[in-house]
Amino acid sequence: MTGTADGADLAAWIRLAAERAAADAGRLTSLDAAIGDGDHGLNLDRGLAAAVAALPDGAPPGKVLTAAGRAVVSKTGGASGPLYGTALRRAGKAFGDADPIDAAALGAGLRAALDGVRELGQAAGGDKTMVDALIPAVASYDAALAAGTGLAGCARAAADGAAQGADATVPMQARKGRASYLGERSIGHMDPGAASTALILRALADTLTERD
Amino acid sequence: MVGIVLVSHSRALAEGTAEVARAMGVGKAVVEPAGGDPDGGLGTSPELVGRAIEAAGDGDGVVLLADLGSSVLTAKLALEDAADVPGGLVLADAPLVEGAIAAASMAAAGAGLEGVLAAAESARDHRKT
């Protein structure tokens, strides 16, 4: 089966991502404490909890993500708020009124999210940011889609790509954000934004996999 | 008059910078601080930024200045709704304190949006040594 996702599936994703962000807040914050300002876990937990509270009932996928994105922007408090909020809103806009969305549409949404984050944060691949998780996520998703993989399988490919991308940030020297002030001392730590991107995309893959 | 909004992680930093900038703007410049989260803690708040933009605007446009990181990102998101701000809304590529003082001075002198933006951005080149 190739599979589709409706608004309820995407709402279930946001709920699972919020649960995992809450459970993992300590790890994300300690990653951030090493090279950032030590608030990423707390901020993401707060932002995604606000997104869960803002989830509309019975709405199409695009509306679910734009509502979640608005809440993340307004409630997160750190740089991840505008970035994740933009990612969710751009993906939601890319879906338009489609209901349900298919694997091609989800891929287009993921790419729109990457483009939005790159545009807002002005970060490129290799800068040691969430972009380093999103680029391989999009590439893996697209490769899986081109190979005829179904929706959940494409989402798993994206999650795997994001996890590998997050791991690959460890030896990088940061060129964006607070970590960039540390120069070479930023080397040897995983970027917290790349780590949380991997967490959020794993939640998407697991939501779609468990449902099927 | 062109209004000025200061976006910072800290309420104290935004308010203190606004205080200095208003003084340099000979008491005429409109400088609105938008610092910290709504509870007064460190952070940035799109809601506070939105309110400050409204308060600073009188139809001649508003120049945003931001300290760094999420302040810059939050200011950039505010630009997405720039069409709703009478006279226009722009983000200055400038350091917060120096840019605010330059912008307030130029705004108080009666310059338009482009002039105030250029003054703020020229503050990047003011060397100290």
mmCIF file of C-alpha atoms in Angstrom:
data_model
loop_
_atom_site.group_PDB
_atom_site.id
_atom_site.type_symbol
_atom_site.label_atom_id
_atom_site.label_comp_id
_atom_site.label_asym_id
_atom_site.label_seq_id
_atom_site.Cartn_x
_atom_site.Cartn_y
_atom_site.Cartn_z
ATOM 1 C CA MET A 1 0.000 0.000 0.000
ATOM 2 C CA THR A 2 1.240 3.463 -0.799
ATOM 3 C CA GLY A 3 -0.737 5.180 1.931
ATOM 4 C CA THR A 4 -2.121 8.588 2.703
ATOM 5 C CA ALA A 5 -2.358 10.711 5.833
ATOM 6 C CA ASP A 6 -5.259 12.841 7.019
ATOM 7 C CA GLY A 7 -5.447 15.659 9.549
ATOM 8 C CA ALA A 8 -5.926 13.236 12.442
ATOM 9 C CA ASP A 9 -2.705 11.412 11.506
ATOM 10 C CA LEU A 10 -0.740 14.661 11.488
ATOM 11 C CA ALA A 11 -2.294 15.686 14.796
ATOM 12 C CA ALA A 12 -1.222 12.296 16.207
ATOM 13 C CA TRP A 13 2.316 13.062 14.980
ATOM 14 C CA ILE A 14 2.398 16.421 16.751
ATOM 15 C CA ARG A 15 1.145 14.769 19.961
ATOM 16 C CA LEU A 16 3.802 12.043 19.790
ATOM 17 C CA ALA A 17 6.530 14.602 19.014
ATOM 18 C CA ALA A 18 5.404 16.662 22.032
ATOM 19 C CA GLU A 19 5.460 13.566 24.280
ATOM 20 C CA ARG A 20 8.946 12.648 23.164
ATOM 21 C CA ALA A 21 10.214 16.219 23.431
ATOM 22 C CA ALA A 22 8.943 16.299 27.004
ATOM 23 C CA ALA A 23 10.577 12.941 27.779
ATOM 24 C CA ASP A 24 13.823 13.965 26.095
ATOM 25 C CA ALA A 25 13.946 17.589 27.254
ATOM 26 C CA GLY A 26 16.825 16.839 29.602
ATOM 27 C CA ARG A 27 18.996 15.324 26.866
ATOM 28 C CA LEU A 28 18.275 18.166 24.424
ATOM 29 C CA THR A 29 18.979 20.763 27.076
ATOM 30 C CA SER A 30 22.281 19.140 28.025
ATOM 31 C CA LEU A 31 23.318 19.045 24.342
ATOM 32 C CA ASP A 32 22.439 22.739 24.200
ATOM 33 C CA ALA A 33 24.244 23.480 27.469
ATOM 34 C CA ALA A 34 27.462 22.169 25.879
ATOM 35 C CA ILE A 35 27.519 24.658 22.983
ATOM 36 C CA GLY A 36 24.382 26.822 23.231
ATOM 37 C CA ASP A 37 22.450 28.566 25.966
ATOM 38 C CA GLY A 38 21.031 25.442 27.575
ATOM 39 C CA ASP A 39 17.333 25.969 26.988
ATOM 40 C CA HIS A 40 16.527 23.925 23.887
ATOM 41 C CA GLY A 41 14.775 21.016 25.617
ATOM 42 C CA LEU A 42 12.662 23.324 27.752
ATOM 43 C CA ASN A 43 11.785 25.554 24.794
ATOM 44 C CA LEU A 44 10.849 22.699 22.479
ATOM 45 C CA ASP A 45 8.766 21.060 25.204
ATOM 46 C CA ARG A 46 6.884 24.308 25.784
ATOM 47 C CA GLY A 47 6.440 25.033 22.059
ATOM 48 C CA LEU A 48 5.160 21.578 21.144
ATOM 49 C CA ALA A 49 2.858 21.478 24.175
ATOM 50 C CA ALA A 50 1.363 24.739 22.888
ATOM 51 C CA ALA A 51 1.061 23.162 19.423
ATOM 52 C CA VAL A 52 -0.871 20.200 20.881
ATOM 53 C CA ALA A 53 -3.225 22.600 22.660
ATOM 54 C CA ALA A 54 -3.810 24.457 19.371
ATOM 55 C CA LEU A 55 -4.553 21.373 17.228
ATOM 56 C CA PRO A 56 -7.878 21.861 15.456
ATOM 57 C CA ASP A 57 -10.390 18.981 15.406
ATOM 58 C CA GLY A 58 -11.400 17.541 12.055
ATOM 59 C CA ALA A 59 -9.187 19.884 10.031
ATOM 60 C CA PRO A 60 -7.301 18.893 6.855
ATOM 61 C CA PRO A 61 -3.528 18.220 7.110
ATOM 62 C CA GLY A 62 -2.506 21.699 5.937
ATOM 63 C CA LYS A 63 -4.628 23.444 8.578
ATOM 64 C CA VAL A 64 -3.351 21.133 11.316
ATOM 65 C CA LEU A 65 0.264 22.050 10.577
ATOM 66 C CA THR A 66 -0.308 25.783 10.122
ATOM 67 C CA ALA A 67 -2.159 25.913 13.469
ATOM 68 C CA ALA A 68 0.631 23.946 15.155
ATOM 69 C CA GLY A 69 3.245 26.205 13.539
ATOM 70 C CA ARG A 70 1.571 29.388 14.730
ATOM 71 C CA ALA A 71 1.513 28.078 18.303
ATOM 72 C CA VAL A 72 5.161 27.019 18.123
ATOM 73 C CA VAL A 73 6.207 30.471 16.887
ATOM 74 C CA SER A 74 4.355 32.309 19.617
ATOM 75 C CA LYS A 75 5.131 30.078 22.613
ATOM 76 C CA THR A 76 8.592 28.514 22.201
ATOM 77 C CA GLY A 77 10.751 31.473 23.266
ATOM 78 C CA GLY A 78 14.088 30.569 21.635
ATOM 79 C CA ALA A 79 15.414 30.479 18.081
ATOM 80 C CA SER A 80 13.813 27.074 17.548
ATOM 81 C CA GLY A 81 10.364 28.711 17.782
ATOM 82 C CA PRO A 82 10.546 30.803 14.617
ATOM 83 C CA LEU A 83 12.449 27.996 12.845
ATOM 84 C CA TYR A 84 10.182 25.041 13.701
ATOM 85 C CA GLY A 85 7.117 27.263 13.458
ATOM 86 C CA THR A 86 8.136 28.301 9.952
ATOM 87 C CA ALA A 87 8.869 24.679 9.025
ATOM 88 C CA LEU A 88 5.395 23.566 10.118
ATOM 89 C CA ARG A 89 3.624 26.510 8.506
ATOM 90 C CA ARG A 90 5.473 26.136 5.205
ATOM 91 C CA ALA A 91 4.691 22.422 5.110
ATOM 92 C CA GLY A 92 1.066 23.199 5.905
ATOM 93 C CA LYS A 93 0.920 25.775 3.119
ATOM 94 C CA ALA A 94 2.495 23.298 0.688
ATOM 95 C CA PHE A 95 -0.312 20.814 1.451
ATOM 96 C CA GLY A 96 -2.935 23.428 0.587
ATOM 97 C CA ASP A 97 -6.423 21.973 0.910
ATOM 98 C CA ALA A 98 -5.353 18.411 0.036
ATOM 99 C CA ASP A 99 -7.090 15.902 2.304
ATOM 100 C CA PRO A 100 -5.731 13.333 2.701
ATOM 101 C CA ILE A 101 -2.140 13.880 1.541
ATOM 102 C CA ASP A 102 -0.148 11.225 -0.296
ATOM 103 C CA ALA A 103 3.552 10.420 -0.154
ATOM 104 C CA ALA A 104 4.433 12.944 -2.881
ATOM 105 C CA ALA A 105 2.605 15.724 -1.014
ATOM 106 C CA LEU A 106 4.319 14.901 2.281
ATOM 107 C CA GLY A 107 7.668 15.025 0.468
ATOM 108 C CA ALA A 108 6.782 18.426 -0.983
ATOM 109 C CA GLY A 109 5.852 19.588 2.517
ATOM 110 C CA LEU A 110 9.154 18.390 3.936
ATOM 111 C CA ARG A 111 11.060 20.213 1.212
ATOM 112 C CA ALA A 112 9.034 23.395 1.821
ATOM 113 C CA ALA A 113 9.935 23.112 5.517
ATOM 114 C CA LEU A 114 13.644 22.843 4.676
ATOM 115 C CA ASP A 115 13.427 25.818 2.302
ATOM 116 C CA GLY A 116 11.630 27.910 4.941
ATOM 117 C CA VAL A 117 14.202 27.118 7.627
ATOM 118 C CA ARG A 118 17.111 27.848 5.278
ATOM 119 C CA GLU A 119 15.574 31.150 4.209
ATOM 120 C CA LEU A 120 14.799 32.366 7.723
ATOM 121 C CA GLY A 121 17.993 31.207 9.423
ATOM 122 C CA GLN A 122 20.335 31.768 6.470
ATOM 123 C CA ALA A 123 22.114 28.528 7.378
ATOM 124 C CA ALA A 124 23.676 26.221 4.805
ATOM 125 C CA GLY A 125 24.591 22.562 5.057
ATOM 126 C CA GLY A 126 27.679 22.083 7.217
ATOM 127 C CA ASP A 127 26.943 25.057 9.510
ATOM 128 C CA LYS A 128 26.024 22.649 12.358
ATOM 129 C CA THR A 129 22.315 23.454 12.573
ATOM 130 C CA MET A 130 18.969 21.724 12.112
ATOM 131 C CA VAL A 131 19.515 22.209 8.367
ATOM 132 C CA ASP A 132 22.126 19.436 8.591
ATOM 133 C CA ALA A 133 19.381 17.027 9.691
ATOM 134 C CA LEU A 134 16.748 18.353 7.279
ATOM 135 C CA ILE A 135 18.869 18.143 4.113
ATOM 136 C CA PRO A 136 19.552 14.374 4.393
ATOM 137 C CA ALA A 137 15.965 13.846 5.597
ATOM 138 C CA VAL A 138 14.604 15.390 2.396
ATOM 139 C CA ALA A 139 17.148 13.562 0.226
ATOM 140 C CA SER A 140 16.355 10.171 1.817
ATOM 141 C CA TYR A 141 12.629 10.803 1.599
ATOM 142 C CA ASP A 142 12.860 11.715 -2.085
ATOM 143 C CA ALA A 143 15.034 8.686 -2.856
ATOM 144 C CA ALA A 144 12.544 6.378 -1.130
ATOM 145 C CA LEU A 145 9.657 8.024 -2.958
ATOM 146 C CA ALA A 146 11.417 7.634 -6.302
ATOM 147 C CA ALA A 147 11.948 3.940 -5.515
ATOM 148 C CA GLY A 148 8.202 3.510 -5.124
ATOM 149 C CA THR A 149 8.183 3.307 -1.313
ATOM 150 C CA GLY A 150 4.900 4.038 0.457
ATOM 151 C CA LEU A 151 4.155 6.941 2.784
ATOM 152 C CA ALA A 152 5.281 5.361 6.066
ATOM 153 C CA GLY A 153 8.417 3.932 4.439
ATOM 154 C CA CYS A 154 9.339 7.347 3.029
ATOM 155 C CA ALA A 155 8.833 8.867 6.478
ATOM 156 C CA ARG A 156 11.116 6.194 7.988
ATOM 157 C CA ALA A 157 13.744 7.007 5.363
ATOM 158 C CA ALA A 158 13.484 10.699 6.295
ATOM 159 C CA ALA A 159 13.853 9.875 10.003
ATOM 160 C CA ASP A 160 16.908 7.706 9.273
ATOM 161 C CA GLY A 161 18.406 10.478 7.135
ATOM 162 C CA ALA A 162 17.791 13.055 9.865
ATOM 163 C CA ALA A 163 19.385 10.814 12.520
ATOM 164 C CA GLN A 164 22.476 10.308 10.366
ATOM 165 C CA GLY A 165 22.551 14.029 9.646
ATOM 166 C CA ALA A 166 22.378 14.820 13.378
ATOM 167 C CA ASP A 167 25.252 12.385 14.071
ATOM 168 C CA ALA A 168 27.262 14.073 11.324
ATOM 169 C CA THR A 169 27.047 17.437 13.124
ATOM 170 C CA VAL A 170 29.303 16.153 15.948
ATOM 171 C CA PRO A 171 32.646 16.846 14.193
ATOM 172 C CA MET A 172 31.409 20.090 12.596
ATOM 173 C CA GLN A 173 32.465 23.569 13.704
ATOM 174 C CA ALA A 174 29.399 25.768 14.196
ATOM 175 C CA ARG A 175 28.965 28.704 11.834
ATOM 176 C CA LYS A 176 25.507 29.824 12.982
ATOM 177 C CA GLY A 177 23.864 30.590 16.296
ATOM 178 C CA ARG A 178 25.327 30.916 19.752
ATOM 179 C CA ALA A 179 27.628 27.918 19.211
ATOM 180 C CA SER A 180 29.442 29.802 16.428
ATOM 181 C CA TYR A 181 30.985 32.102 19.062
ATOM 182 C CA LEU A 182 32.858 29.072 20.410
ATOM 183 C CA GLY A 183 34.801 28.498 17.193
ATOM 184 C CA GLU A 184 36.706 25.208 17.356
ATOM 185 C CA ARG A 185 35.320 24.501 20.820
ATOM 186 C CA SER A 186 31.960 23.734 19.194
ATOM 187 C CA ILE A 187 33.544 20.626 17.616
ATOM 188 C CA GLY A 188 32.753 17.291 19.264
ATOM 189 C CA HIS A 189 29.156 18.026 20.278
ATOM 190 C CA MET A 190 25.945 17.155 18.462
ATOM 191 C CA ASP A 191 23.917 20.170 17.394
ATOM 192 C CA PRO A 192 20.780 20.255 19.581
ATOM 193 C CA GLY A 193 18.586 21.546 16.738
ATOM 194 C CA ALA A 194 19.680 18.700 14.477
ATOM 195 C CA ALA A 195 19.025 16.278 17.350
ATOM 196 C CA SER A 196 15.488 17.600 17.903
ATOM 197 C CA THR A 197 14.785 17.547 14.157
ATOM 198 C CA ALA A 198 15.697 13.854 14.171
ATOM 199 C CA LEU A 199 13.406 13.313 17.173
ATOM 200 C CA ILE A 200 10.465 15.071 15.497
ATOM 201 C CA LEU A 201 10.872 13.195 12.193
ATOM 202 C CA ARG A 202 11.221 9.849 14.045
ATOM 203 C CA ALA A 203 7.904 10.648 15.707
ATOM 204 C CA LEU A 204 6.385 11.188 12.249
ATOM 205 C CA ALA A 205 7.746 7.871 10.957
ATOM 206 C CA ASP A 206 6.551 5.983 14.046
ATOM 207 C CA THR A 207 3.104 7.575 13.902
ATOM 208 C CA LEU A 208 2.598 6.555 10.280
ATOM 209 C CA THR A 209 4.155 3.107 10.787
ATOM 210 C CA GLU A 210 2.126 2.180 13.865
ATOM 211 C CA ARG A 211 -1.061 3.305 12.186
ATOM 212 C CA ASP A 212 -0.562 1.050 9.139
ATOM 213 C CA MET B 1 7.853 60.224 12.539
ATOM 214 C CA VAL B 2 9.511 56.901 11.806
ATOM 215 C CA GLY B 3 9.185 54.604 14.824
ATOM 216 C CA ILE B 4 11.875 52.299 16.182
ATOM 217 C CA VAL B 5 11.372 48.897 17.832
ATOM 218 C CA LEU B 6 14.127 47.169 19.772
ATOM 219 C CA VAL B 7 13.895 43.364 19.868
ATOM 220 C CA SER B 8 16.058 41.775 22.537
ATOM 221 C CA HIS B 9 16.301 38.632 24.662
ATOM 222 C CA SER B 10 16.133 40.795 27.752
ATOM 223 C CA ARG B 11 13.493 43.253 28.865
ATOM 224 C CA ALA B 12 16.140 45.229 30.758
ATOM 225 C CA LEU B 13 18.440 45.377 27.727
ATOM 226 C CA ALA B 14 15.635 46.548 25.422
ATOM 227 C CA GLU B 15 14.365 49.129 27.921
ATOM 228 C CA GLY B 16 17.834 50.420 28.741
ATOM 229 C CA THR B 17 18.764 50.700 25.082
ATOM 230 C CA ALA B 18 15.473 52.483 24.386
ATOM 231 C CA GLU B 19 16.197 54.916 27.221
ATOM 232 C CA VAL B 20 19.586 55.850 25.741
ATOM 233 C CA ALA B 21 18.219 56.030 22.188
ATOM 234 C CA ARG B 22 15.321 58.293 23.213
ATOM 235 C CA ALA B 23 17.782 60.632 24.896
ATOM 236 C CA MET B 24 19.895 60.720 21.732
ATOM 237 C CA GLY B 25 16.691 61.361 19.792
ATOM 238 C CA VAL B 26 16.318 64.551 21.853
ATOM 239 C CA GLY B 27 13.204 63.210 23.515
ATOM 240 C CA LYS B 28 11.285 63.228 20.231
ATOM 241 C CA ALA B 29 12.142 59.820 18.775
ATOM 242 C CA VAL B 30 9.607 57.049 19.354
ATOM 243 C CA VAL B 31 11.560 53.997 20.552
ATOM 244 C CA GLU B 32 9.595 50.975 21.781
ATOM 245 C CA PRO B 33 11.335 48.119 23.622
ATOM 246 C CA ALA B 34 10.255 44.498 22.970
ATOM 247 C CA GLY B 35 12.559 42.505 25.203
ATOM 248 C CA GLY B 36 12.254 39.171 26.947
ATOM 249 C CA ASP B 37 9.285 36.864 27.184
ATOM 250 C CA PRO B 38 5.834 38.100 28.277
ATOM 251 C CA ASP B 39 6.617 37.107 31.891
ATOM 252 C CA GLY B 40 9.760 39.215 31.993
ATOM 253 C CA GLY B 41 12.178 36.299 31.636
ATOM 254 C CA LEU B 42 14.841 35.939 28.971
ATOM 255 C CA GLY B 43 13.547 35.034 25.510
ATOM 256 C CA THR B 44 11.793 36.600 22.563
ATOM 257 C CA SER B 45 8.077 37.052 22.121
ATOM 258 C CA PRO B 46 6.340 37.618 18.780
ATOM 259 C CA GLU B 47 3.418 39.000 20.764
ATOM 260 C CA LEU B 48 5.515 41.703 22.453
ATOM 261 C CA VAL B 49 7.174 42.531 19.126
ATOM 262 C CA GLY B 50 3.784 42.889 17.452
ATOM 263 C CA ARG B 51 2.530 45.188 20.194
ATOM 264 C CA ALA B 52 5.676 47.322 20.075
ATOM 265 C CA ILE B 53 5.341 47.717 16.293
ATOM 266 C CA GLU B 54 1.779 48.955 16.761
ATOM 267 C CA ALA B 55 2.827 51.341 19.503
ATOM 268 C CA ALA B 56 5.768 52.735 17.507
ATOM 269 C CA GLY B 57 3.888 53.318 14.271
ATOM 270 C CA ASP B 58 2.205 56.607 13.427
ATOM 271 C CA GLY B 59 1.987 56.043 9.679
ATOM 272 C CA ASP B 60 5.553 56.913 8.673
ATOM 273 C CA GLY B 61 6.872 53.372 9.054
ATOM 274 C CA VAL B 62 8.838 51.397 11.634
ATOM 275 C CA VAL B 63 12.471 50.247 11.770
ATOM 276 C CA LEU B 64 13.229 47.050 13.719
ATOM 277 C CA LEU B 65 16.551 46.446 15.435
ATOM 278 C CA ALA B 66 17.376 43.090 17.023
ATOM 279 C CA ASP B 67 20.193 41.842 19.219
ATOM 280 C CA LEU B 68 20.892 38.328 17.906
ATOM 281 C CA GLY B 69 19.657 34.759 17.416
ATOM 282 C CA SER B 70 15.967 34.333 18.114
ATOM 283 C CA SER B 71 15.491 38.108 18.282
ATOM 284 C CA VAL B 72 16.591 38.357 14.657
ATOM 285 C CA LEU B 73 14.413 35.401 13.637
ATOM 286 C CA THR B 74 11.382 36.823 15.463
ATOM 287 C CA ALA B 75 11.937 40.214 13.820
ATOM 288 C CA LYS B 76 12.169 38.526 10.411
ATOM 289 C CA LEU B 77 8.888 36.715 11.026
ATOM 290 C CA ALA B 78 7.277 40.068 11.888
ATOM 291 C CA LEU B 79 8.357 41.271 8.419
ATOM 292 C CA GLU B 80 6.003 38.702 6.894
ATOM 293 C CA ASP B 81 3.154 40.968 8.033
ATOM 294 C CA ALA B 82 4.960 44.167 6.970
ATOM 295 C CA ALA B 83 2.153 45.018 4.542
ATOM 296 C CA ASP B 84 -0.092 45.664 7.570
ATOM 297 C CA VAL B 85 2.198 48.383 8.949
ATOM 298 C CA PRO B 86 1.359 51.844 7.576
ATOM 299 C CA GLY B 87 4.457 53.414 6.036
ATOM 300 C CA GLY B 88 6.325 50.114 5.975
ATOM 301 C CA LEU B 89 8.331 47.862 8.279
ATOM 302 C CA VAL B 90 12.023 47.055 7.811
ATOM 303 C CA LEU B 91 14.724 45.212 9.764
ATOM 304 C CA ALA B 92 18.054 47.031 10.107
ATOM 305 C CA ASP B 93 21.230 45.006 9.617
ATOM 306 C CA ALA B 94 22.871 46.780 12.525
ATOM 307 C CA PRO B 95 24.149 46.282 16.082
ATOM 308 C CA LEU B 96 21.379 46.931 18.611
ATOM 309 C CA VAL B 97 22.762 49.756 20.750
ATOM 310 C CA GLU B 98 24.678 51.707 18.114
ATOM 311 C CA GLY B 99 21.936 51.155 15.541
ATOM 312 C CA ALA B 100 19.198 52.287 17.914
ATOM 313 C CA ILE B 101 21.026 55.504 18.749
ATOM 314 C CA ALA B 102 21.770 56.281 15.096
ATOM 315 C CA ALA B 103 18.188 55.497 14.074
ATOM 316 C CA ALA B 104 16.676 57.577 16.890
ATOM 317 C CA SER B 105 18.898 60.534 16.023
ATOM 318 C CA MET B 106 17.915 60.378 12.364
ATOM 319 C CA ALA B 107 14.212 59.794 13.085
ATOM 320 C CA ALA B 108 14.138 62.813 15.421
ATOM 321 C CA ALA B 109 15.691 64.862 12.609
ATOM 322 C CA GLY B 110 12.649 64.040 10.498
ATOM 323 C CA ALA B 111 14.117 61.541 8.039
ATOM 324 C CA GLY B 112 11.923 59.004 6.234
ATOM 325 C CA LEU B 113 12.038 55.220 6.571
ATOM 326 C CA GLU B 114 14.928 54.775 4.126
ATOM 327 C CA GLY B 115 16.971 57.484 5.833
ATOM 328 C CA VAL B 116 16.462 56.059 9.310
ATOM 329 C CA LEU B 117 17.295 52.555 8.077
ATOM 330 C CA ALA B 118 20.484 53.809 6.412
ATOM 331 C CA ALA B 119 21.515 55.637 9.596
ATOM 332 C CA ALA B 120 21.004 52.500 11.670
ATOM 333 C CA GLU B 121 23.009 50.384 9.235
ATOM 334 C CA SER B 122 25.829 52.921 9.044
ATOM 335 C CA ALA B 123 26.345 52.287 12.769
ATOM 336 C CA ARG B 124 27.926 48.949 11.835
ATOM 337 C CA ASP B 125 31.006 50.788 10.647
ATOM 338 C CA HIS B 126 31.595 52.962 13.720
ATOM 339 C CA ARG B 127 34.963 51.710 14.941
ATOM 340 C CA LYS B 128 35.948 51.994 18.583
ATOM 341 C CA THR B 129 39.664 51.462 18.336
#
